[in-house]
mmCIF file of N, CA and C in Angstrom:
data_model
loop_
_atom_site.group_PDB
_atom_site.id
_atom_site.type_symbol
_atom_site.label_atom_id
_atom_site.label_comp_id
_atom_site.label_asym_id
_atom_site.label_seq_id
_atom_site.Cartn_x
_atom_site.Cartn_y
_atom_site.Cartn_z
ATOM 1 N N UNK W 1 121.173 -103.039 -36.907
ATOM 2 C CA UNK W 1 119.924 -103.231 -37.612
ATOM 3 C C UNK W 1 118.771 -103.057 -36.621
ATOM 4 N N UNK W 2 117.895 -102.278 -37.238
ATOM 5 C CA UNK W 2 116.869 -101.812 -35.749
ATOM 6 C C UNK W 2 115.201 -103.053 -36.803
ATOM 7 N N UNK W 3 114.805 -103.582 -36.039
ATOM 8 C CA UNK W 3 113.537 -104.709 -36.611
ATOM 9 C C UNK W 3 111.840 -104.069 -35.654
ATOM 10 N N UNK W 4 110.990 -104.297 -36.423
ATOM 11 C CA UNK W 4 109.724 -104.179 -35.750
ATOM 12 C C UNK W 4 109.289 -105.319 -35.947
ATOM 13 N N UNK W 5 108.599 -105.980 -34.593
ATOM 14 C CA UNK W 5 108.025 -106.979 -34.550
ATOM 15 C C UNK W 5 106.306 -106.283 -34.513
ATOM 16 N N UNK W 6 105.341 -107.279 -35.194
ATOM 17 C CA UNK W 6 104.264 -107.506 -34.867
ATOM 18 C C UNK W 6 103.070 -108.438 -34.955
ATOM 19 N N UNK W 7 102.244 -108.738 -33.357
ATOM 20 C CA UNK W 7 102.072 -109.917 -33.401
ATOM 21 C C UNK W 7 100.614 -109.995 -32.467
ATOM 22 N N UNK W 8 99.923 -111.234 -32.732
ATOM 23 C CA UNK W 8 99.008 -111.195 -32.248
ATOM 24 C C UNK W 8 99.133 -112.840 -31.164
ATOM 25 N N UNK W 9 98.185 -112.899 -30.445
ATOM 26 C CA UNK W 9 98.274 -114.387 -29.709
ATOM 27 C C UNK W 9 96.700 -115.168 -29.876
ATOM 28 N N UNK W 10 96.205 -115.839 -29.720
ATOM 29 C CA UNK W 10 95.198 -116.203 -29.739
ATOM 30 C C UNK W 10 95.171 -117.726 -28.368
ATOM 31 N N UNK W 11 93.838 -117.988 -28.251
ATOM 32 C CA UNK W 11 92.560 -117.566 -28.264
ATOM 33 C C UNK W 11 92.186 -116.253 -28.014
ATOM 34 N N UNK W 12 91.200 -115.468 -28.768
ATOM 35 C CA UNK W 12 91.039 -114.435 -28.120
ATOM 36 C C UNK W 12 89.576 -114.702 -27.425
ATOM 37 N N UNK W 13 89.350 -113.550 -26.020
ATOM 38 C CA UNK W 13 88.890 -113.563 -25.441
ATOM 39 C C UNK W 13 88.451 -111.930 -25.204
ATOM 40 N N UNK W 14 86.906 -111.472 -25.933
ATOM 41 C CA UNK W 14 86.507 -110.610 -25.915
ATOM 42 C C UNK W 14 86.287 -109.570 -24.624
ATOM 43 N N UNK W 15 86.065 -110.265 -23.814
ATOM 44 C CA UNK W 15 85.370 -110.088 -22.364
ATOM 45 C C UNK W 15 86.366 -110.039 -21.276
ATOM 46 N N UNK W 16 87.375 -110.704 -21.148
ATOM 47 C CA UNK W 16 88.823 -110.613 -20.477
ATOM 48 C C UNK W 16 89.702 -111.265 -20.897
ATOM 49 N N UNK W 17 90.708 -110.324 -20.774
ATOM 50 C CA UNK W 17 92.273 -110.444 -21.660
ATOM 51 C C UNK W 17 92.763 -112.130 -20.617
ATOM 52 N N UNK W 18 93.132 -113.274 -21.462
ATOM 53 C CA UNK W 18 93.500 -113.967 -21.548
ATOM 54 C C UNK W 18 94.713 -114.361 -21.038
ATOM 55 N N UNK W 19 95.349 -115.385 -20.036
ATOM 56 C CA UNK W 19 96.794 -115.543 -19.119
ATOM 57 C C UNK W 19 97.417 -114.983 -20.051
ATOM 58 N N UNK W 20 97.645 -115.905 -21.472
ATOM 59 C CA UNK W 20 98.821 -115.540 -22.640
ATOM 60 C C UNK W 20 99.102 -114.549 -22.974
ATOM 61 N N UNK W 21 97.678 -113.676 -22.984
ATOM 62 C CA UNK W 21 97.888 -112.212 -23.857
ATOM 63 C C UNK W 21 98.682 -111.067 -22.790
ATOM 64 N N UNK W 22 98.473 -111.451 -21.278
ATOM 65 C CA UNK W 22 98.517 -111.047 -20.228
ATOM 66 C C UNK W 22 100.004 -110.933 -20.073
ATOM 67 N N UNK W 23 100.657 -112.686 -20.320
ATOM 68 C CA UNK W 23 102.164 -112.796 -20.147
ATOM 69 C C UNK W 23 102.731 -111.877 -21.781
ATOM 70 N N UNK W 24 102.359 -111.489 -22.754
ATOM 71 C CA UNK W 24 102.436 -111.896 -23.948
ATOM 72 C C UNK W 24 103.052 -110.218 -23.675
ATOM 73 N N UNK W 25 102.088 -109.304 -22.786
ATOM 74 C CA UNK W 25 102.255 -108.296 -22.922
ATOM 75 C C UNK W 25 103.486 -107.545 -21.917
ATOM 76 N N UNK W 26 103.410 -108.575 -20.582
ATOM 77 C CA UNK W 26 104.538 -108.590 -19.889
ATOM 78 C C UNK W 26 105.764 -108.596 -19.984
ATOM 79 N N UNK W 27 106.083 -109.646 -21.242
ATOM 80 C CA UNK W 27 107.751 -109.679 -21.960
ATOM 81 C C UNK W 27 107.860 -108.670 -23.004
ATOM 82 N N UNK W 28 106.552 -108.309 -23.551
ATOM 83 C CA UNK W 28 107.040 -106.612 -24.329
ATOM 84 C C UNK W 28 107.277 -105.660 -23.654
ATOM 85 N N UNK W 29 106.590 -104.986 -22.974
ATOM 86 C CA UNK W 29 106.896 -104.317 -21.653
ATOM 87 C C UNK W 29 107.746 -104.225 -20.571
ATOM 88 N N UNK W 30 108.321 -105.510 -20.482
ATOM 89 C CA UNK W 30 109.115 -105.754 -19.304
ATOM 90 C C UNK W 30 110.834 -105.473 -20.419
ATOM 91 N N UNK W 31 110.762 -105.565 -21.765
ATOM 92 C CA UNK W 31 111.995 -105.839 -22.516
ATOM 93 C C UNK W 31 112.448 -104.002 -22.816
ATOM 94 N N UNK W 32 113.629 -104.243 -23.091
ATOM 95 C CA UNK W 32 114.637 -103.278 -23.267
ATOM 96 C C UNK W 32 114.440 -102.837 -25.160
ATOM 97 N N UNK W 33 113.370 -102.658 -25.238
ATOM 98 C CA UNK W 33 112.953 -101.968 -26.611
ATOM 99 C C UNK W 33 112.530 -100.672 -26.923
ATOM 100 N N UNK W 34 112.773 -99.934 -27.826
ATOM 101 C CA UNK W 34 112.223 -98.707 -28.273
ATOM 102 C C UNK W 34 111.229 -98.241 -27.992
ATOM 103 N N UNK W 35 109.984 -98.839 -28.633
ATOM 104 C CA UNK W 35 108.640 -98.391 -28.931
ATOM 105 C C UNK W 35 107.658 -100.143 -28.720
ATOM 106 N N UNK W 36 106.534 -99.925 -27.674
ATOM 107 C CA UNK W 36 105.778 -100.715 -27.253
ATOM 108 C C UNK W 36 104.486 -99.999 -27.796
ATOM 109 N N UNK W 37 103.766 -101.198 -28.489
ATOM 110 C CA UNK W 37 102.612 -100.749 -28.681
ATOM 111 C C UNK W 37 101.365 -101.973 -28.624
ATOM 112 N N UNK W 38 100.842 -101.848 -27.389
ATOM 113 C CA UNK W 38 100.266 -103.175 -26.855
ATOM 114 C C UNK W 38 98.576 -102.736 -27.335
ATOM 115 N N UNK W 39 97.804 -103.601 -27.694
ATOM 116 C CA UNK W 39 96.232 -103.324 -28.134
ATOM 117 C C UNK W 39 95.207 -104.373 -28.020
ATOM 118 N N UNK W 40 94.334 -104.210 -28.032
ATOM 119 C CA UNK W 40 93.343 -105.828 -27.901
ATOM 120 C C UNK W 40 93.047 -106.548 -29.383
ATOM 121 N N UNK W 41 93.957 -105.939 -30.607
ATOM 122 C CA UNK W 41 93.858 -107.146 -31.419
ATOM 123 C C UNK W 41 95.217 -106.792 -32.680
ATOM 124 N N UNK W 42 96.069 -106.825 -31.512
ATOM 125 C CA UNK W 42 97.257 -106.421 -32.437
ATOM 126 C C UNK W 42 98.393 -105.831 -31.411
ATOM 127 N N UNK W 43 99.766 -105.906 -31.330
ATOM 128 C CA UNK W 43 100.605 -105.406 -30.597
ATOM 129 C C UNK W 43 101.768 -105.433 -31.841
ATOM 130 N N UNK W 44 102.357 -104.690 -31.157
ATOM 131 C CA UNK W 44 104.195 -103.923 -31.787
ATOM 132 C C UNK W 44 105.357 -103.448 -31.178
ATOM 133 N N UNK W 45 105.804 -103.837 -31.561
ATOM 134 C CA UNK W 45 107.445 -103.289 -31.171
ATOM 135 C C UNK W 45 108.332 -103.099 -32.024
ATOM 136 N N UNK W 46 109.560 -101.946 -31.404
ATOM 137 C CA UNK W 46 110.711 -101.723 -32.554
ATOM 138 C C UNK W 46 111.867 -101.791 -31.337
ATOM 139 N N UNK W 47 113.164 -102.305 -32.027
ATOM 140 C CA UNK W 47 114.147 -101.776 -31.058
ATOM 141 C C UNK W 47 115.006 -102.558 -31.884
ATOM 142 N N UNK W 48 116.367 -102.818 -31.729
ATOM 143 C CA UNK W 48 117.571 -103.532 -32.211
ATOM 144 C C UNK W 48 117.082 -105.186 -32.482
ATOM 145 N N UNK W 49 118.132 -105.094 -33.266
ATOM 146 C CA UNK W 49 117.803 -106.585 -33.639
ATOM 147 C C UNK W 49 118.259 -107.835 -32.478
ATOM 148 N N UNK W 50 119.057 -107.763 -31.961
ATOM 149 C CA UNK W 50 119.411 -108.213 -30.697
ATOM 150 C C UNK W 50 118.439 -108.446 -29.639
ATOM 151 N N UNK W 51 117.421 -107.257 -29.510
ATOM 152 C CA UNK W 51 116.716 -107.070 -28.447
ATOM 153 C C UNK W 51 115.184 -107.299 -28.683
ATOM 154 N N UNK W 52 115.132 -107.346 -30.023
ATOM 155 C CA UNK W 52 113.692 -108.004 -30.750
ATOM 156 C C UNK W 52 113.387 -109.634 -30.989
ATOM 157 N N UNK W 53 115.062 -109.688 -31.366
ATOM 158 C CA UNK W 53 114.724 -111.022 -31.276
ATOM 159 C C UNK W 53 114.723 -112.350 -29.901
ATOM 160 N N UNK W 54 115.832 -111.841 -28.870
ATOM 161 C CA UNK W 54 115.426 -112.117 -27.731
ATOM 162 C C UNK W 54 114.452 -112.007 -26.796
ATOM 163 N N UNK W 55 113.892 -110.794 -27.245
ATOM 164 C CA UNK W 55 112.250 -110.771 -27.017
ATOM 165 C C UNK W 55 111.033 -111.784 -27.816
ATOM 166 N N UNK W 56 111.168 -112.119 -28.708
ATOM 167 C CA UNK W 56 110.178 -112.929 -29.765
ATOM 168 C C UNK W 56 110.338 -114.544 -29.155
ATOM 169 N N UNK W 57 112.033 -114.477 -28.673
ATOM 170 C CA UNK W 57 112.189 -115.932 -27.873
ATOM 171 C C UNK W 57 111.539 -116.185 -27.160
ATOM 172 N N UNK W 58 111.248 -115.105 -25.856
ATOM 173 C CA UNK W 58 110.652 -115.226 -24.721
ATOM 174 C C UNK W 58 109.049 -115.109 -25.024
ATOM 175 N N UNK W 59 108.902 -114.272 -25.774
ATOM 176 C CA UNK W 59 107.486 -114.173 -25.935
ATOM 177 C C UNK W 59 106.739 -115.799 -26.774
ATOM 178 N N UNK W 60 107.599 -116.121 -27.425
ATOM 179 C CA UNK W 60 106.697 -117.779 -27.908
ATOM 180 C C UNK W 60 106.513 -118.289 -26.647
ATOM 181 N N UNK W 61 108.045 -118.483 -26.014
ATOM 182 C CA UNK W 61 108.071 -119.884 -25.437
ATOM 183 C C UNK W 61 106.999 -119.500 -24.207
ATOM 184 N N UNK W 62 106.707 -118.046 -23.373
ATOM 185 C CA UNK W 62 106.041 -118.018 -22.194
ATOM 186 C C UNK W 62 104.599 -118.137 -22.800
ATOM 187 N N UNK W 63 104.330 -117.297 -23.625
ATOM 188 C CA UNK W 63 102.919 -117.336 -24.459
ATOM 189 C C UNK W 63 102.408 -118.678 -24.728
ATOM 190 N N UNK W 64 103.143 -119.422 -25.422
ATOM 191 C CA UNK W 64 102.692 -121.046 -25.477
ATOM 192 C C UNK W 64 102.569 -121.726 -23.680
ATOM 193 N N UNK W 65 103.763 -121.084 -22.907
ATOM 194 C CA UNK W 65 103.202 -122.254 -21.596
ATOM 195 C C UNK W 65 102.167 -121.467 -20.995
ATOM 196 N N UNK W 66 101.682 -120.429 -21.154
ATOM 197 C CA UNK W 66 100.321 -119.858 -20.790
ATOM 198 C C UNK W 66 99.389 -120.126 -21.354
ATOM 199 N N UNK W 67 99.464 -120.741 -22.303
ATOM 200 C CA UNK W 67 97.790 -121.503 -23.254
ATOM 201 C C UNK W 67 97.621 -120.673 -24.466
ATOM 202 N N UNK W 68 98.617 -120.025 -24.787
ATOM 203 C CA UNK W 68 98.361 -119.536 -26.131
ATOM 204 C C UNK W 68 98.421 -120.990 -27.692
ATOM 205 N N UNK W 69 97.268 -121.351 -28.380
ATOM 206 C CA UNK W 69 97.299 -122.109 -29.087
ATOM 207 C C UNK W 69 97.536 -121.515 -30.440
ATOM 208 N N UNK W 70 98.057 -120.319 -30.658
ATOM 209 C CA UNK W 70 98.820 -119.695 -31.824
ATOM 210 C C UNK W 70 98.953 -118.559 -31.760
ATOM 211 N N UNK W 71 100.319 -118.297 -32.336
ATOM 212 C CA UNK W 71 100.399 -116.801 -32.369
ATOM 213 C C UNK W 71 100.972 -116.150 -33.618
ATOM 214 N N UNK W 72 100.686 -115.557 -34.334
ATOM 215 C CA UNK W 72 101.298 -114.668 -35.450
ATOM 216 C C UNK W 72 101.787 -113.476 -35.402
ATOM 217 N N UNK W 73 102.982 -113.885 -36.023
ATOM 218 C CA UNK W 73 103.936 -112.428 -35.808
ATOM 219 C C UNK W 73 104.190 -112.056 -37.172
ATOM 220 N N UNK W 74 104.818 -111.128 -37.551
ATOM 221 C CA UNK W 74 105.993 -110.447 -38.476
ATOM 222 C C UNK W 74 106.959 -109.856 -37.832
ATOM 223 N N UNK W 75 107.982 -110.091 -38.716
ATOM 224 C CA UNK W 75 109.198 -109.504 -38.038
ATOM 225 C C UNK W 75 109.586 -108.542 -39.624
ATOM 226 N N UNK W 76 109.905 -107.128 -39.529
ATOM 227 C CA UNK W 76 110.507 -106.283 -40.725
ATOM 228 C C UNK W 76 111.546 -105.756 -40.252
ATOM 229 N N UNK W 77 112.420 -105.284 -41.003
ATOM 230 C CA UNK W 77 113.576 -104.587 -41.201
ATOM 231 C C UNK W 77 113.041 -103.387 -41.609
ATOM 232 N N UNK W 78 113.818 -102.272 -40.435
ATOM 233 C CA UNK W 78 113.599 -100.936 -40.383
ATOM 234 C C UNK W 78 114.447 -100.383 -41.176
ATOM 235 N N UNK W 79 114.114 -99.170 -42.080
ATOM 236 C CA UNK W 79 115.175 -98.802 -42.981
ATOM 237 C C UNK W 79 116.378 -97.711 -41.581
ATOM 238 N N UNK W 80 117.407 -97.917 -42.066
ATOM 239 C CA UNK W 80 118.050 -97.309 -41.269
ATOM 240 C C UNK W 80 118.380 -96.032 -41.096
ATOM 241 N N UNK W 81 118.603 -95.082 -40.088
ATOM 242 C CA UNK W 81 118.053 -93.697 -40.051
ATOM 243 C C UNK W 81 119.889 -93.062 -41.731
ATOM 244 N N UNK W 82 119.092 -92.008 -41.729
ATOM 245 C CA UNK W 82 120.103 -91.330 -42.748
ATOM 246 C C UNK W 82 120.146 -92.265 -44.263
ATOM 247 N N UNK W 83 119.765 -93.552 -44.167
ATOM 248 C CA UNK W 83 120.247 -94.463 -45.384
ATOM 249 C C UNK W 83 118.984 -93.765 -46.518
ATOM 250 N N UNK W 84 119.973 -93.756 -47.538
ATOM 251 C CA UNK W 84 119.031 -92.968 -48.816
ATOM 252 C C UNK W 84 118.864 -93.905 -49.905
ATOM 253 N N UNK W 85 118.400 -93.904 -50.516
ATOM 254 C CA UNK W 85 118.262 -95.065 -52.006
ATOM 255 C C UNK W 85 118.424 -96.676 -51.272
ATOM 256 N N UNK W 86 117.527 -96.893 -50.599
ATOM 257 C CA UNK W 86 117.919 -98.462 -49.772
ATOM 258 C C UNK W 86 116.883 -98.650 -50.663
ATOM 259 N N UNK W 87 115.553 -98.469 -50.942
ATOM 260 C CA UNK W 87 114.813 -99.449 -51.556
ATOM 261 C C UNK W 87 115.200 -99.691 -53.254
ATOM 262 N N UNK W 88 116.264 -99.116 -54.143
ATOM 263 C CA UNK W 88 116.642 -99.565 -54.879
ATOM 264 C C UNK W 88 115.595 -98.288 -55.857
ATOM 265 N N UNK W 89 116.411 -98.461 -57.465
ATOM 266 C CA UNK W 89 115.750 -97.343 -58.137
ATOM 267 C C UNK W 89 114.692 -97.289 -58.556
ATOM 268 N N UNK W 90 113.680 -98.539 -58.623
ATOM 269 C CA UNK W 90 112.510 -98.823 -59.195
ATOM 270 C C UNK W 90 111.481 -98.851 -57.993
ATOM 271 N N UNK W 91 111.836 -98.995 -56.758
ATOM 272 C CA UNK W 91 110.971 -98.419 -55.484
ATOM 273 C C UNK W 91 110.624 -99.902 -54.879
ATOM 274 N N UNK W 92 111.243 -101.080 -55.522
ATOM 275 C CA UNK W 92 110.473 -102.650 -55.489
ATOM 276 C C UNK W 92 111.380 -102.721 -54.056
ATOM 277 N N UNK W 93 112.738 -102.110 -53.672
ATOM 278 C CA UNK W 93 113.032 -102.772 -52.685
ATOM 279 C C UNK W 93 114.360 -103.829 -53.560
ATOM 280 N N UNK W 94 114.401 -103.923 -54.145
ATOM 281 C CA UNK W 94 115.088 -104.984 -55.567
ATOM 282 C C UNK W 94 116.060 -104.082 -55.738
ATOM 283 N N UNK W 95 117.438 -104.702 -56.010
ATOM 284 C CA UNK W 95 118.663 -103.986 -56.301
ATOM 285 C C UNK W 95 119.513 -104.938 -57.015
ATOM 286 N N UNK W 96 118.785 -105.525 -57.798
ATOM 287 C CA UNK W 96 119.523 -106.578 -58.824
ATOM 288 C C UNK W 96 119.163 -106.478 -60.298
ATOM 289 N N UNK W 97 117.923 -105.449 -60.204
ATOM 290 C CA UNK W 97 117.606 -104.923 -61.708
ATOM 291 C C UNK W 97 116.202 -105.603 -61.955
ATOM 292 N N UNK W 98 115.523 -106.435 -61.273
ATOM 293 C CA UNK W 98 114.137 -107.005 -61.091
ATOM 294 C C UNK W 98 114.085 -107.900 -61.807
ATOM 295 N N UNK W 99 115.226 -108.532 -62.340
ATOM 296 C CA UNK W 99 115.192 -110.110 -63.105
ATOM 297 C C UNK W 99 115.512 -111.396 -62.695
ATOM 298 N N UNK W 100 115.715 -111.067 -60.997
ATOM 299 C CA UNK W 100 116.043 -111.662 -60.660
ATOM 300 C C UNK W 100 117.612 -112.577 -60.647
ATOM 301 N N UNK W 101 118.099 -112.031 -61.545
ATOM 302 C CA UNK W 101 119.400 -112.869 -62.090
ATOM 303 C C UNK W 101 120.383 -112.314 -61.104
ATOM 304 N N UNK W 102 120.644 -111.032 -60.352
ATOM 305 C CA UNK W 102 121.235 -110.983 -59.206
ATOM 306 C C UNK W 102 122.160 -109.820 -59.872
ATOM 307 N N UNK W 103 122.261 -109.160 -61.122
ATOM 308 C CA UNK W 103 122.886 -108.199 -61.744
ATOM 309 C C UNK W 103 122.443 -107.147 -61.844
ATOM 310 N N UNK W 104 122.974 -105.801 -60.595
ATOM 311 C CA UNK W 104 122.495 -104.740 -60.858
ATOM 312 C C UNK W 104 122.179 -104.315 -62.226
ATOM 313 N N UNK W 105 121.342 -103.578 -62.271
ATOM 314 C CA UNK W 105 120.827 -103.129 -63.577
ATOM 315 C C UNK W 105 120.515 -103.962 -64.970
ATOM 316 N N UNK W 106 120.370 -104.940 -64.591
ATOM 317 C CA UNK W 106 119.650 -106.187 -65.345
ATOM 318 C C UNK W 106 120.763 -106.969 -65.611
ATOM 319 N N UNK W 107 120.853 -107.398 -66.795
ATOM 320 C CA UNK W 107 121.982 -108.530 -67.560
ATOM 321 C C UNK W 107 121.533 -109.141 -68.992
ATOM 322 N N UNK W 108 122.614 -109.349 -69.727
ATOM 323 C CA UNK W 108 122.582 -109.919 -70.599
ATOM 324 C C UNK W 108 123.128 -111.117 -71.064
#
């Protein structure tokens, strides 16, 4: 399963990049991931799920002991290369028929 993380740290600091954002960017960079995409009000990454999420570990716990007082992430699931019809036939992503009841193609 390949995941993109993306995440921001705060306080921000217009004028110079901040210890946290500093370390924040160090454990993306320094990690064994795909695609790094570091910015001044927003960063990203993609790589295995293994290696995203051991990265997201390191990145709270150093980010918080550097003075980060919050940080927001997302974490998504990458569709996987070659996989065809993954988001289901109605395009929702839903493969239970959208009634929730858990029965392809609805139920009665």
């Amino acid at each position: 399963m390949r995941l993109r993380v993306e995440f921001t740290t705060e306080p921000f600091d217009l004028d110079e990049a901040p210890a946290h954002a500093l370390v924040a960017r160090r454990v993306v960079e320094s990690a064994d991931l795909d695609t790094v995409d570091v910015g001044p009000f927003g960063n990203t990454a993609e790589g295995g799920a293994e290696a995203i999420l051991g990265t997201v570990d390191t990145l709270l716990r150093q980010s918080l002991a550097a003075g980060a007082t919050r940080i927001s992430l997302q974490v998504n699931v990458l569709e996987a290369e070659g996989a065809e019809g993954s988001e289901g036939a109605d395009g929702t992503g839903r493969t239970d028929g959208g009634d929730g009841s858990g029965a392809v193609g609805g139920g009665a």
